[in-house]
Amino acid sequence: MKKILCFFIVVSILLTGCTQQPNAQRGSEDQDQYNTILSKNGELSIVTKPENLYINRGVITKMPKYYGSEKSFSVDIRSGDLTKLDLSNNYNDLMHADFDSKTQWPSNLPEGFDPQKIMELGKNPGLGLYDIHKKGITGKGIGIAIIDGSLLVDHIEYKDQLKLYEEIHLLNGDTASMHGPAVASIAVGKTVGVAPEADLYYIACTHGVYKEEGGFEHDLKWYSKSIDRIIEINRTLPNENKIRVISISFGIKSGRKGKKYVLNSIKRAEKEGIHTVFVGSNKFSGLGRDPLKSADNSTSFTEGKILQKLIKTGYESSNEHWKNQIKLKYGDSIFVPMDSRCFASPTGNNDYVFNRIGGCSWTVPYVAGLYALACQVNENVTPETFWKEASNTADILKYNNEEKLGLLVNPKNLLEKIEKLK
């Protein structure tokens, strides 16, 4: 389903344009297919405003079925018109559905299924973070940089926090991507985000080239160039408002072209006091949650849906070697919320989308947000200290409420410990 979604987004990108702002300059890399647009004359600006992503599934005449995570990730009814259906017997399908603000619901819904309640529960970053925010620990004064797809820059979740939007080697005519608004709001969103008052510096980047014959060739040098640009930007910022963390929802240590360049850029960023979080940068993973359970209750969480088959096979295997391998992989991993999240949608500035089954992409900005909070309570915190104390202060996540599976992040304990280390 994710491959189908990516194809749909790429087609939308090719057919829809975006509006360039006057305070922008195009780089020499710009060709017919890709854009590099940076702020002019040392200014920090919103260089362009990608258009809304248009999704219209029209009238849905038959409710899609959910067959289980082994066969399908979730049921996609985003921006669909369900008003002609009787869904009173489709509880399981709907409880595994992705939907958004533009989904139109029928009058006949199953007892206990409440899409509005599910969306509101999904906006909560969980694990007590709302209470932490009430104490003034919001990431204020800390910069978070994100490198991802194109962004709907005026979304209400992060418009006020957005200090910079630039494009480096971005597919020409790019509309707002699905990915960009999601990761931005998970990091700094006013209601969705872990660090709702952190400053957001955003670079939209295509990490490779779409081939004429079809397919996509990864080239991580574009991530490298984007990180170097963030370092350059950070040098212009006052000491009290520095960028402290970069979020990249991609697996950099994957052997792909350009890996050495991006790893060198990450090292340069670390020397400037900027920690880079990406898929595989550290031992962290994602949590699952029933959509109607509170994200503030640690007992609501299990391992993420995409991990369940692998973990179940390992824990219930008669092969002790395989079981030990699973325990070794996840035993000291720090788990953060991933599934059943509701975040900014690319379809409109006030729109939200509920994502039943998440991926590692959603864990990265969550961790980056936590790091920003840690920097607020202790400006001298280092990545090494952050990860050490995240492990030391975590709760135990159990498999089937019995054996230890991994470590469940405890934001309150983590931030209190880091603050005491001043």
C-alpha positions as a LaTeX table, in Angstrom:
\begin{tabular}{lrrr}
\hline
Residue & $x$ (\AA) & $y$ (\AA) & $z$ (\AA) \\
\hline
Met1 & 0.00 & 0.00 & 0.00 \\
Lys2 & 2.85 & 2.39 & 0.79 \\
Lys3 & 4.34 & 1.82 & $-2.69$ \\
Ile4 & 0.95 & 2.64 & $-4.21$ \\
Leu5 & 0.71 & 5.78 & $-2.09$ \\
Cys6 & 4.21 & 6.91 & $-3.14$ \\
Phe7 & 3.25 & 6.44 & $-6.81$ \\
Phe8 & 0.05 & 8.45 & $-6.29$ \\
Ile9 & 1.99 & 11.29 & $-4.67$ \\
Val10 & 4.64 & 11.33 & $-7.42$ \\
Val11 & 1.94 & 11.58 & $-10.11$ \\
Ser12 & 0.29 & 14.43 & $-8.18$ \\
Ile13 & 3.67 & 16.18 & $-7.94$ \\
Leu14 & 4.21 & 16.04 & $-11.69$ \\
Leu15 & 0.77 & 17.51 & $-12.43$ \\
Thr16 & 0.65 & 20.35 & $-9.88$ \\
Gly17 & 2.78 & 23.47 & $-9.50$ \\
Cys18 & 3.85 & 25.58 & $-6.52$ \\
Thr19 & 4.24 & 29.30 & $-5.95$ \\
Gln20 & 7.74 & 30.75 & $-5.65$ \\
Gln21 & 8.20 & 33.67 & $-3.27$ \\
Pro22 & 10.07 & 36.87 & $-4.25$ \\
Asn23 & 12.73 & 36.52 & $-1.52$ \\
Ala24 & 14.20 & 33.36 & $-3.04$ \\
Gln25 & 17.05 & 32.50 & $-5.34$ \\
Arg26 & 17.42 & 29.46 & $-7.55$ \\
Gly27 & 20.64 & 27.49 & $-7.30$ \\
Ser28 & 22.83 & 26.47 & $-10.22$ \\
Glu29 & 21.69 & 22.86 & $-9.72$ \\
Asp30 & 18.21 & 23.78 & $-10.95$ \\
Gln31 & 17.27 & 21.92 & $-14.13$ \\
Asp32 & 13.98 & 21.12 & $-15.84$ \\
Gln33 & 13.15 & 18.38 & $-13.36$ \\
Tyr34 & 14.55 & 19.50 & $-9.98$ \\
Asn35 & 14.65 & 22.77 & $-8.06$ \\
Thr36 & 17.10 & 24.22 & $-5.60$ \\
Ile37 & 15.68 & 27.41 & $-4.07$ \\
Leu38 & 17.47 & 29.09 & $-1.17$ \\
Ser39 & 16.85 & 32.26 & 0.80 \\
Lys40 & 18.35 & 35.42 & $-0.71$ \\
Asn41 & 21.20 & 37.49 & 0.68 \\
Gly42 & 21.64 & 35.67 & 3.95 \\
Glu43 & 17.97 & 36.04 & 4.90 \\
Leu44 & 15.97 & 33.20 & 6.40 \\
Ser45 & 12.69 & 32.93 & 4.55 \\
Ile46 & 9.86 & 30.78 & 3.26 \\
Val47 & 11.13 & 30.58 & $-0.32$ \\
Thr48 & 8.05 & 28.96 & $-1.87$ \\
Lys49 & 4.63 & 27.66 & $-0.88$ \\
Pro50 & 3.78 & 24.22 & $-2.27$ \\
Glu51 & 0.14 & 23.73 & $-3.15$ \\
Asn52 & $-2.23$ & 21.45 & $-1.26$ \\
Leu53 & $-2.12$ & 17.79 & $-2.22$ \\
Tyr54 & $-5.44$ & 16.99 & $-3.88$ \\
Ile55 & $-6.91$ & 13.61 & $-2.98$ \\
Asn56 & $-10.41$ & 12.76 & $-4.17$ \\
Arg57 & $-11.54$ & 9.17 & $-3.99$ \\
Gly58 & $-15.11$ & 10.16 & $-4.73$ \\
Val59 & $-18.00$ & 7.99 & $-3.65$ \\
Ile60 & $-16.89$ & 4.68 & $-2.12$ \\
Thr61 & $-19.49$ & 2.05 & $-2.96$ \\
Lys62 & $-17.91$ & $-0.83$ & $-1.04$ \\
Met63 & $-16.02$ & $-0.62$ & 2.24 \\
Pro64 & $-12.47$ & $-2.00$ & 1.89 \\
Lys65 & $-11.75$ & $-4.97$ & 4.14 \\
Tyr66 & $-8.95$ & $-5.33$ & 6.67 \\
Tyr67 & $-7.45$ & $-8.81$ & 6.42 \\
Gly68 & $-4.80$ & $-8.55$ & 9.11 \\
Ser69 & $-1.39$ & $-6.92$ & 9.26 \\
Glu70 & 0.26 & $-9.85$ & 7.53 \\
Lys71 & $-1.75$ & $-9.21$ & 4.36 \\
Ser72 & $-2.41$ & $-5.47$ & 4.47 \\
Phe73 & $-1.21$ & $-2.53$ & 6.50 \\
Ser74 & $-4.50$ & $-0.67$ & 6.90 \\
Val75 & $-7.71$ & 0.33 & 5.15 \\
Asp76 & $-7.38$ & 3.60 & 3.22 \\
Ile77 & $-10.51$ & 5.75 & 3.21 \\
Arg78 & $-8.83$ & 9.17 & 3.25 \\
Ser79 & $-10.91$ & 11.86 & 1.53 \\
Gly80 & $-13.50$ & 9.27 & 0.58 \\
Asp81 & $-17.28$ & 9.67 & 0.53 \\
Leu82 & $-18.80$ & 6.83 & 2.57 \\
Thr83 & $-22.23$ & 8.39 & 3.01 \\
Lys84 & $-24.04$ & 5.80 & 0.89 \\
Leu85 & $-22.78$ & 2.85 & 2.96 \\
Asp86 & $-24.13$ & 1.04 & 6.00 \\
Leu87 & $-21.00$ & 0.41 & 8.08 \\
Ser88 & $-22.69$ & $-0.82$ & 11.23 \\
Asn89 & $-21.01$ & $-4.23$ & 10.84 \\
Asn90 & $-17.55$ & $-2.96$ & 9.80 \\
Tyr91 & $-16.05$ & $-2.23$ & 13.23 \\
Asn92 & $-12.81$ & $-4.17$ & 12.65 \\
Asp93 & $-12.27$ & $-2.63$ & 9.21 \\
Leu94 & $-12.80$ & 0.89 & 10.56 \\
Met95 & $-10.56$ & 0.31 & 13.57 \\
His96 & $-7.73$ & $-0.37$ & 11.11 \\
Ala97 & $-8.50$ & 2.53 & 8.78 \\
Asp98 & $-6.59$ & 5.62 & 7.69 \\
Phe99 & $-8.94$ & 8.59 & 7.32 \\
Asp100 & $-8.76$ & 12.37 & 7.30 \\
Ser101 & $-10.70$ & 15.58 & 7.78 \\
Lys102 & $-12.21$ & 15.23 & 4.32 \\
Thr103 & $-13.54$ & 11.69 & 4.85 \\
Gln104 & $-17.35$ & 11.84 & 4.72 \\
Trp105 & $-19.08$ & 9.46 & 7.12 \\
Pro106 & $-22.47$ & 7.75 & 6.88 \\
Ser107 & $-25.11$ & 7.83 & 9.60 \\
Asn108 & $-24.75$ & 4.08 & 10.18 \\
Leu109 & $-21.48$ & 3.53 & 12.04 \\
Pro110 & $-20.65$ & 0.63 & 14.37 \\
Glu111 & $-21.34$ & 1.06 & 18.05 \\
Gly112 & $-18.16$ & 2.22 & 19.76 \\
Phe113 & $-16.49$ & 3.62 & 16.64 \\
Asp114 & $-16.05$ & 7.38 & 16.97 \\
Pro115 & $-13.79$ & 8.91 & 14.27 \\
Gln116 & $-13.65$ & 12.33 & 15.94 \\
Lys117 & $-12.60$ & 10.84 & 19.27 \\
Ile118 & $-9.99$ & 8.67 & 17.53 \\
Met119 & $-8.50$ & 11.73 & 15.82 \\
Glu120 & $-8.37$ & 13.72 & 19.06 \\
Leu121 & $-6.73$ & 10.84 & 20.94 \\
Gly122 & $-4.26$ & 10.47 & 18.07 \\
Lys123 & $-3.17$ & 14.10 & 18.24 \\
Asn124 & $-1.84$ & 13.60 & 21.76 \\
Pro125 & 1.94 & 12.93 & 21.64 \\
Gly126 & 1.31 & 10.88 & 24.76 \\
Leu127 & 3.25 & 9.64 & 27.76 \\
Gly128 & 2.50 & 12.74 & 29.80 \\
Leu129 & 3.90 & 15.28 & 27.35 \\
Tyr130 & 0.89 & 17.60 & 27.59 \\
Asp131 & 1.55 & 17.90 & 31.35 \\
Ile132 & 5.23 & 18.56 & 30.63 \\
His133 & 4.26 & 21.32 & 28.18 \\
Lys134 & 2.08 & 22.96 & 30.86 \\
Lys135 & 5.24 & 23.36 & 32.95 \\
Gly136 & 6.82 & 25.44 & 30.20 \\
Ile137 & 8.99 & 22.66 & 28.78 \\
Thr138 & 8.01 & 23.09 & 25.14 \\
Gly139 & 11.28 & 23.36 & 23.24 \\
Lys140 & 11.09 & 27.15 & 23.22 \\
Gly141 & 14.36 & 28.68 & 22.04 \\
Ile142 & 15.59 & 25.40 & 20.55 \\
Gly143 & 15.89 & 24.85 & 16.81 \\
Ile144 & 14.84 & 21.61 & 15.11 \\
Ala145 & 15.81 & 21.10 & 11.47 \\
Ile146 & 13.93 & 18.63 & 9.31 \\
Ile147 & 14.98 & 17.29 & 5.92 \\
Asp148 & 12.08 & 15.62 & 4.17 \\
Gly149 & 9.54 & 16.03 & 1.37 \\
Ser150 & 7.80 & 19.25 & 0.41 \\
Leu151 & 5.83 & 21.00 & 3.14 \\
Leu152 & 2.43 & 22.64 & 3.35 \\
Val153 & 4.03 & 25.66 & 4.99 \\
Asp154 & 0.88 & 27.40 & 6.26 \\
His155 & $-0.61$ & 24.49 & 8.19 \\
Ile156 & $-1.96$ & 25.66 & 11.55 \\
Glu157 & 0.05 & 23.02 & 13.44 \\
Tyr158 & 3.46 & 24.54 & 12.68 \\
Lys159 & 3.05 & 27.77 & 10.67 \\
Asp160 & 4.06 & 29.97 & 13.62 \\
Gln161 & 7.08 & 27.81 & 14.47 \\
Leu162 & 8.41 & 27.67 & 10.89 \\
Lys163 & 11.43 & 29.97 & 10.53 \\
Leu164 & 12.79 & 28.69 & 7.22 \\
Tyr165 & 11.61 & 26.68 & 4.24 \\
Glu166 & 14.06 & 25.97 & 1.43 \\
Glu167 & 14.35 & 23.39 & $-1.33$ \\
Ile168 & 17.44 & 21.46 & $-2.40$ \\
His169 & 17.17 & 19.16 & $-5.42$ \\
Leu170 & 13.41 & 18.90 & $-5.04$ \\
Leu171 & 11.30 & 17.46 & $-7.83$ \\
Asn172 & 10.03 & 20.39 & $-9.90$ \\
Gly173 & 6.38 & 21.31 & $-9.45$ \\
Asp174 & 6.19 & 19.58 & $-6.10$ \\
Thr175 & 2.91 & 19.79 & $-4.20$ \\
Ala176 & 2.90 & 19.31 & $-0.46$ \\
Ser177 & 3.92 & 15.75 & 0.31 \\
Met178 & 2.17 & 13.41 & 2.72 \\
His179 & 5.41 & 12.90 & 4.63 \\
Gly180 & 6.45 & 16.50 & 5.22 \\
Pro181 & 3.46 & 17.81 & 7.18 \\
Ala182 & 3.39 & 14.58 & 9.18 \\
Val183 & 6.97 & 14.75 & 10.45 \\
Ala184 & 6.86 & 18.52 & 10.99 \\
Ser185 & 3.74 & 18.29 & 13.15 \\
Ile186 & 5.01 & 15.28 & 15.12 \\
Ala187 & 8.12 & 17.29 & 16.01 \\
Val188 & 6.78 & 20.81 & 16.64 \\
Gly189 & 3.00 & 20.78 & 16.09 \\
Lys190 & 0.96 & 22.95 & 18.46 \\
Thr191 & $-1.29$ & 20.06 & 19.49 \\
Val192 & 0.41 & 17.06 & 17.88 \\
Gly193 & 4.04 & 17.86 & 18.57 \\
Val194 & 6.54 & 16.78 & 21.17 \\
Ala195 & 8.19 & 20.23 & 21.21 \\
Pro196 & 5.36 & 22.62 & 20.27 \\
Glu197 & 7.31 & 25.85 & 20.71 \\
Ala198 & 10.60 & 24.79 & 19.13 \\
Asp199 & 11.76 & 26.71 & 16.06 \\
Leu200 & 11.45 & 24.74 & 12.82 \\
Tyr201 & 13.98 & 24.99 & 10.00 \\
Tyr202 & 12.86 & 22.89 & 7.06 \\
Ile203 & 14.65 & 21.79 & 3.91 \\
Ala204 & 12.64 & 19.90 & 1.30 \\
Cys205 & 14.83 & 17.48 & $-0.61$ \\
Thr206 & 14.49 & 14.63 & $-3.09$ \\
His207 & 17.14 & 12.11 & $-2.02$ \\
Gly208 & 17.84 & 10.77 & $-5.50$ \\
Val209 & 16.54 & 10.75 & $-9.06$ \\
Tyr210 & 13.41 & 9.38 & $-10.70$ \\
Lys211 & 14.54 & 7.39 & $-13.75$ \\
Glu212 & 12.98 & 7.82 & $-17.19$ \\
Glu213 & 12.50 & 4.07 & $-17.47$ \\
Gly214 & 10.77 & 4.01 & $-14.10$ \\
Gly215 & 11.98 & 3.48 & $-10.58$ \\
Phe216 & 14.00 & 5.67 & $-8.26$ \\
Glu217 & 17.78 & 5.82 & $-7.76$ \\
His218 & 18.78 & 6.88 & $-4.26$ \\
Asp219 & 21.64 & 9.35 & $-3.91$ \\
Leu220 & 22.25 & 10.46 & $-0.34$ \\
Lys221 & 24.57 & 13.28 & $-1.37$ \\
Trp222 & 21.46 & 15.47 & $-1.41$ \\
Tyr223 & 20.97 & 14.80 & 2.28 \\
Ser224 & 24.62 & 15.73 & 2.71 \\
Lys225 & 24.12 & 19.05 & 0.92 \\
Ser226 & 21.02 & 19.71 & 3.02 \\
Ile227 & 22.84 & 19.03 & 6.29 \\
Asp228 & 25.69 & 21.31 & 5.21 \\
Arg229 & 23.12 & 24.01 & 4.47 \\
Ile230 & 21.67 & 23.60 & 7.96 \\
Ile231 & 25.16 & 24.01 & 9.45 \\
Glu232 & 25.56 & 27.20 & 7.41 \\
Ile233 & 22.21 & 28.53 & 8.61 \\
Asn234 & 22.98 & 27.66 & 12.22 \\
Arg235 & 26.14 & 29.77 & 12.16 \\
Thr236 & 24.00 & 32.85 & 11.51 \\
Leu237 & 21.69 & 32.23 & 14.48 \\
Pro238 & 22.18 & 33.80 & 17.93 \\
Asn239 & 23.56 & 31.51 & 20.62 \\
Glu240 & 20.23 & 31.39 & 22.46 \\
Asn241 & 18.38 & 30.09 & 19.37 \\
Lys242 & 20.70 & 27.53 & 17.83 \\
Ile243 & 19.59 & 24.44 & 15.92 \\
Arg244 & 20.34 & 21.48 & 18.18 \\
Val245 & 18.90 & 18.52 & 16.28 \\
Ile246 & 18.23 & 17.38 & 12.70 \\
Ser247 & 15.44 & 14.92 & 11.90 \\
Ile248 & 15.72 & 12.71 & 8.79 \\
Ser249 & 13.08 & 10.00 & 8.47 \\
Phe250 & 15.21 & 7.71 & 6.35 \\
Gly251 & 17.70 & 4.91 & 6.86 \\
Ile252 & 21.07 & 6.45 & 6.09 \\
Lys253 & 23.21 & 3.46 & 7.04 \\
Ser254 & 21.69 & 1.38 & 4.26 \\
Gly255 & 24.60 & 1.07 & 1.84 \\
Arg256 & 23.02 & 3.39 & $-0.68$ \\
Lys257 & 24.88 & 5.72 & $-3.03$ \\
Gly258 & 26.27 & 8.80 & $-1.31$ \\
Lys259 & 26.31 & 7.29 & 2.18 \\
Lys260 & 29.87 & 8.42 & 2.92 \\
Tyr261 & 29.01 & 12.02 & 2.05 \\
Val262 & 26.02 & 12.22 & 4.34 \\
Leu263 & 27.84 & 10.50 & 7.22 \\
Asn264 & 30.66 & 13.04 & 6.88 \\
Ser265 & 28.11 & 15.86 & 6.98 \\
Ile266 & 26.56 & 14.34 & 10.10 \\
Lys267 & 30.00 & 14.39 & 11.74 \\
Arg268 & 30.42 & 18.05 & 10.79 \\
Ala269 & 27.03 & 18.84 & 12.31 \\
Glu270 & 27.96 & 17.05 & 15.56 \\
Lys271 & 31.06 & 19.26 & 15.84 \\
Glu272 & 28.73 & 22.27 & 15.61 \\
Gly273 & 26.57 & 20.95 & 18.44 \\
Ile274 & 23.83 & 19.53 & 16.21 \\
His275 & 22.65 & 15.95 & 16.78 \\
Thr276 & 21.26 & 14.11 & 13.75 \\
Val277 & 18.50 & 11.56 & 14.28 \\
Phe278 & 17.60 & 9.19 & 11.45 \\
Val279 & 16.22 & 5.70 & 11.06 \\
Gly280 & 18.96 & 3.50 & 12.53 \\
Ser281 & 21.02 & 6.31 & 14.05 \\
Asn282 & 20.41 & 4.90 & 17.53 \\
Lys283 & 18.52 & 1.98 & 19.05 \\
Phe284 & 14.92 & 3.15 & 19.05 \\
Ser285 & 11.74 & 1.67 & 17.67 \\
Gly286 & 7.98 & 2.22 & 17.48 \\
Leu287 & 4.98 & 1.54 & 19.68 \\
Gly288 & 1.50 & 0.38 & 18.74 \\
Arg289 & $-1.71$ & 1.58 & 20.38 \\
Asp290 & $-5.39$ & 0.74 & 20.12 \\
Pro291 & $-6.98$ & 3.88 & 18.59 \\
Leu292 & $-9.47$ & 4.27 & 21.46 \\
Lys293 & $-6.95$ & 3.94 & 24.28 \\
Ser294 & $-5.29$ & 6.92 & 25.94 \\
Ala295 & $-1.77$ & 7.74 & 24.77 \\
Asp296 & $-0.98$ & 9.04 & 28.26 \\
Asn297 & $-1.34$ & 5.59 & 29.79 \\
Ser298 & 1.79 & 3.49 & 29.32 \\
Thr299 & $-0.29$ & 0.30 & 29.50 \\
Ser300 & $-2.03$ & 1.34 & 26.26 \\
Phe301 & 1.11 & 0.57 & 24.29 \\
Thr302 & 2.45 & $-2.58$ & 22.65 \\
Glu303 & 5.05 & $-3.12$ & 19.97 \\
Gly304 & 4.17 & $-1.39$ & 16.69 \\
Lys305 & 1.95 & $-3.23$ & 14.21 \\
Ile306 & 4.69 & $-3.54$ & 11.60 \\
Leu307 & 6.89 & $-5.31$ & 14.17 \\
Gln308 & 4.31 & $-7.71$ & 15.55 \\
Lys309 & 4.77 & $-10.59$ & 13.12 \\
Leu310 & 8.56 & $-10.53$ & 13.45 \\
Ile311 & 8.49 & $-10.28$ & 17.24 \\
Lys312 & 5.76 & $-12.88$ & 17.65 \\
Thr313 & 7.66 & $-15.33$ & 15.45 \\
Gly314 & 10.80 & $-14.80$ & 17.51 \\
Tyr315 & 9.26 & $-14.97$ & 20.98 \\
Glu316 & 7.10 & $-17.99$ & 20.20 \\
Ser317 & 9.74 & $-19.84$ & 18.22 \\
Ser318 & 11.17 & $-23.13$ & 19.45 \\
Asn319 & 14.45 & $-21.98$ & 17.93 \\
Glu320 & 16.33 & $-20.46$ & 20.86 \\
His321 & 18.89 & $-18.81$ & 18.58 \\
Trp322 & 16.17 & $-16.95$ & 16.68 \\
Lys323 & 14.43 & $-15.97$ & 19.91 \\
Asn324 & 17.69 & $-14.64$ & 21.34 \\
Gln325 & 18.35 & $-12.65$ & 18.17 \\
Ile326 & 15.01 & $-10.88$ & 18.51 \\
Lys327 & 15.68 & $-10.16$ & 22.19 \\
Leu328 & 19.14 & $-8.86$ & 21.32 \\
Lys329 & 17.72 & $-6.59$ & 18.62 \\
Tyr330 & 14.96 & $-5.04$ & 20.72 \\
Gly331 & 15.93 & $-5.67$ & 24.35 \\
Asp332 & 17.71 & $-2.34$ & 24.84 \\
Ser333 & 15.81 & $-0.41$ & 22.15 \\
Ile334 & 13.89 & 2.64 & 23.31 \\
Phe335 & 10.30 & 2.53 & 22.06 \\
Val336 & 8.37 & 5.72 & 21.29 \\
Pro337 & 4.79 & 6.24 & 19.98 \\
Met338 & 4.34 & 5.37 & 16.31 \\
Asp339 & 0.90 & 3.88 & 15.52 \\
Ser340 & $-2.53$ & 5.51 & 15.78 \\
Arg341 & $-1.20$ & 9.04 & 15.33 \\
Cys342 & $-3.15$ & 11.98 & 13.97 \\
Phe343 & $-1.09$ & 14.73 & 12.38 \\
Ala344 & $-1.11$ & 17.53 & 9.81 \\
Ser345 & $-2.53$ & 16.56 & 6.43 \\
Pro346 & $-1.21$ & 17.93 & 3.12 \\
Thr347 & $-4.78$ & 18.41 & 1.86 \\
Gly348 & $-5.42$ & 21.73 & 3.61 \\
Asn349 & $-4.05$ & 24.14 & 6.21 \\
Asn350 & $-6.62$ & 23.06 & 8.78 \\
Asp351 & $-6.78$ & 19.38 & 7.81 \\
Tyr352 & $-5.62$ & 16.35 & 9.78 \\
Val353 & $-5.09$ & 12.71 & 8.87 \\
Phe354 & $-5.27$ & 9.69 & 11.17 \\
Asn355 & $-2.67$ & 6.99 & 10.44 \\
Arg356 & $-3.58$ & 3.68 & 12.05 \\
Ile357 & $-0.33$ & 1.82 & 11.35 \\
Gly358 & 2.77 & 3.96 & 11.39 \\
Gly359 & 6.35 & 3.38 & 10.38 \\
Cys360 & 9.81 & 4.29 & 11.61 \\
Ser361 & 9.41 & 7.65 & 9.86 \\
Trp362 & 7.13 & 8.81 & 12.69 \\
Thr363 & 9.55 & 7.80 & 15.44 \\
Val364 & 12.40 & 10.01 & 14.18 \\
Pro365 & 10.72 & 13.44 & 14.65 \\
Tyr366 & 9.33 & 12.23 & 17.97 \\
Val367 & 12.86 & 11.52 & 19.20 \\
Ala368 & 14.10 & 14.82 & 17.75 \\
Gly369 & 11.37 & 16.61 & 19.69 \\
Leu370 & 12.41 & 14.89 & 22.92 \\
Tyr371 & 16.01 & 15.92 & 22.29 \\
Ala372 & 14.87 & 19.54 & 21.86 \\
Leu373 & 13.07 & 19.39 & 25.22 \\
Ala374 & 16.24 & 17.99 & 26.79 \\
Cys375 & 18.23 & 20.89 & 25.34 \\
Gln376 & 15.77 & 23.35 & 26.85 \\
Val377 & 16.10 & 21.97 & 30.38 \\
Asn378 & 19.88 & 21.57 & 30.07 \\
Glu379 & 21.66 & 23.47 & 27.32 \\
Asn380 & 24.80 & 21.40 & 27.84 \\
Val381 & 23.18 & 18.03 & 27.15 \\
Thr382 & 25.01 & 15.85 & 24.64 \\
Pro383 & 23.67 & 13.06 & 22.43 \\
Glu384 & 25.57 & 10.53 & 24.52 \\
Thr385 & 24.01 & 11.77 & 27.75 \\
Phe386 & 20.54 & 11.94 & 26.20 \\
Trp387 & 20.58 & 8.33 & 24.99 \\
Lys388 & 22.17 & 7.03 & 28.18 \\
Glu389 & 19.54 & 8.67 & 30.37 \\
Ala390 & 16.70 & 7.77 & 28.01 \\
Ser391 & 17.68 & 4.17 & 28.66 \\
Asn392 & 18.27 & 4.60 & 32.41 \\
Thr393 & 14.92 & 6.32 & 33.01 \\
Ala394 & 12.77 & 4.17 & 30.71 \\
Asp395 & 10.01 & 1.81 & 31.79 \\
Ile396 & 9.94 & $-1.84$ & 30.77 \\
Leu397 & 7.90 & $-2.75$ & 27.68 \\
Lys398 & 6.69 & $-6.34$ & 27.88 \\
Tyr399 & 5.64 & $-8.83$ & 25.24 \\
Asn400 & 2.13 & $-10.12$ & 26.04 \\
Asn401 & 2.50 & $-8.49$ & 29.49 \\
Glu402 & 5.03 & $-11.19$ & 30.40 \\
Glu403 & 8.58 & $-11.16$ & 29.04 \\
Lys404 & 10.60 & $-7.99$ & 28.60 \\
Leu405 & 10.57 & $-6.78$ & 25.01 \\
Gly406 & 12.32 & $-3.42$ & 25.24 \\
Leu407 & 12.37 & $-0.01$ & 26.91 \\
Leu408 & 9.40 & 2.35 & 26.93 \\
Val409 & 10.54 & 5.97 & 26.93 \\
Asn410 & 9.47 & 7.96 & 29.99 \\
Pro411 & 9.66 & 11.66 & 29.04 \\
Lys412 & 9.00 & 12.95 & 32.57 \\
Asn413 & 11.75 & 10.87 & 34.17 \\
Leu414 & 14.13 & 11.57 & 31.30 \\
Leu415 & 13.78 & 15.34 & 31.44 \\
Glu416 & 13.95 & 15.49 & 35.23 \\
Lys417 & 17.18 & 13.49 & 35.17 \\
Ile418 & 18.76 & 15.60 & 32.43 \\
Glu419 & 17.81 & 18.82 & 34.23 \\
Lys420 & 19.52 & 17.56 & 37.39 \\
Leu421 & 22.76 & 17.04 & 35.43 \\
Lys422 & 23.25 & 20.79 & 34.93 \\
\hline
\end{tabular}
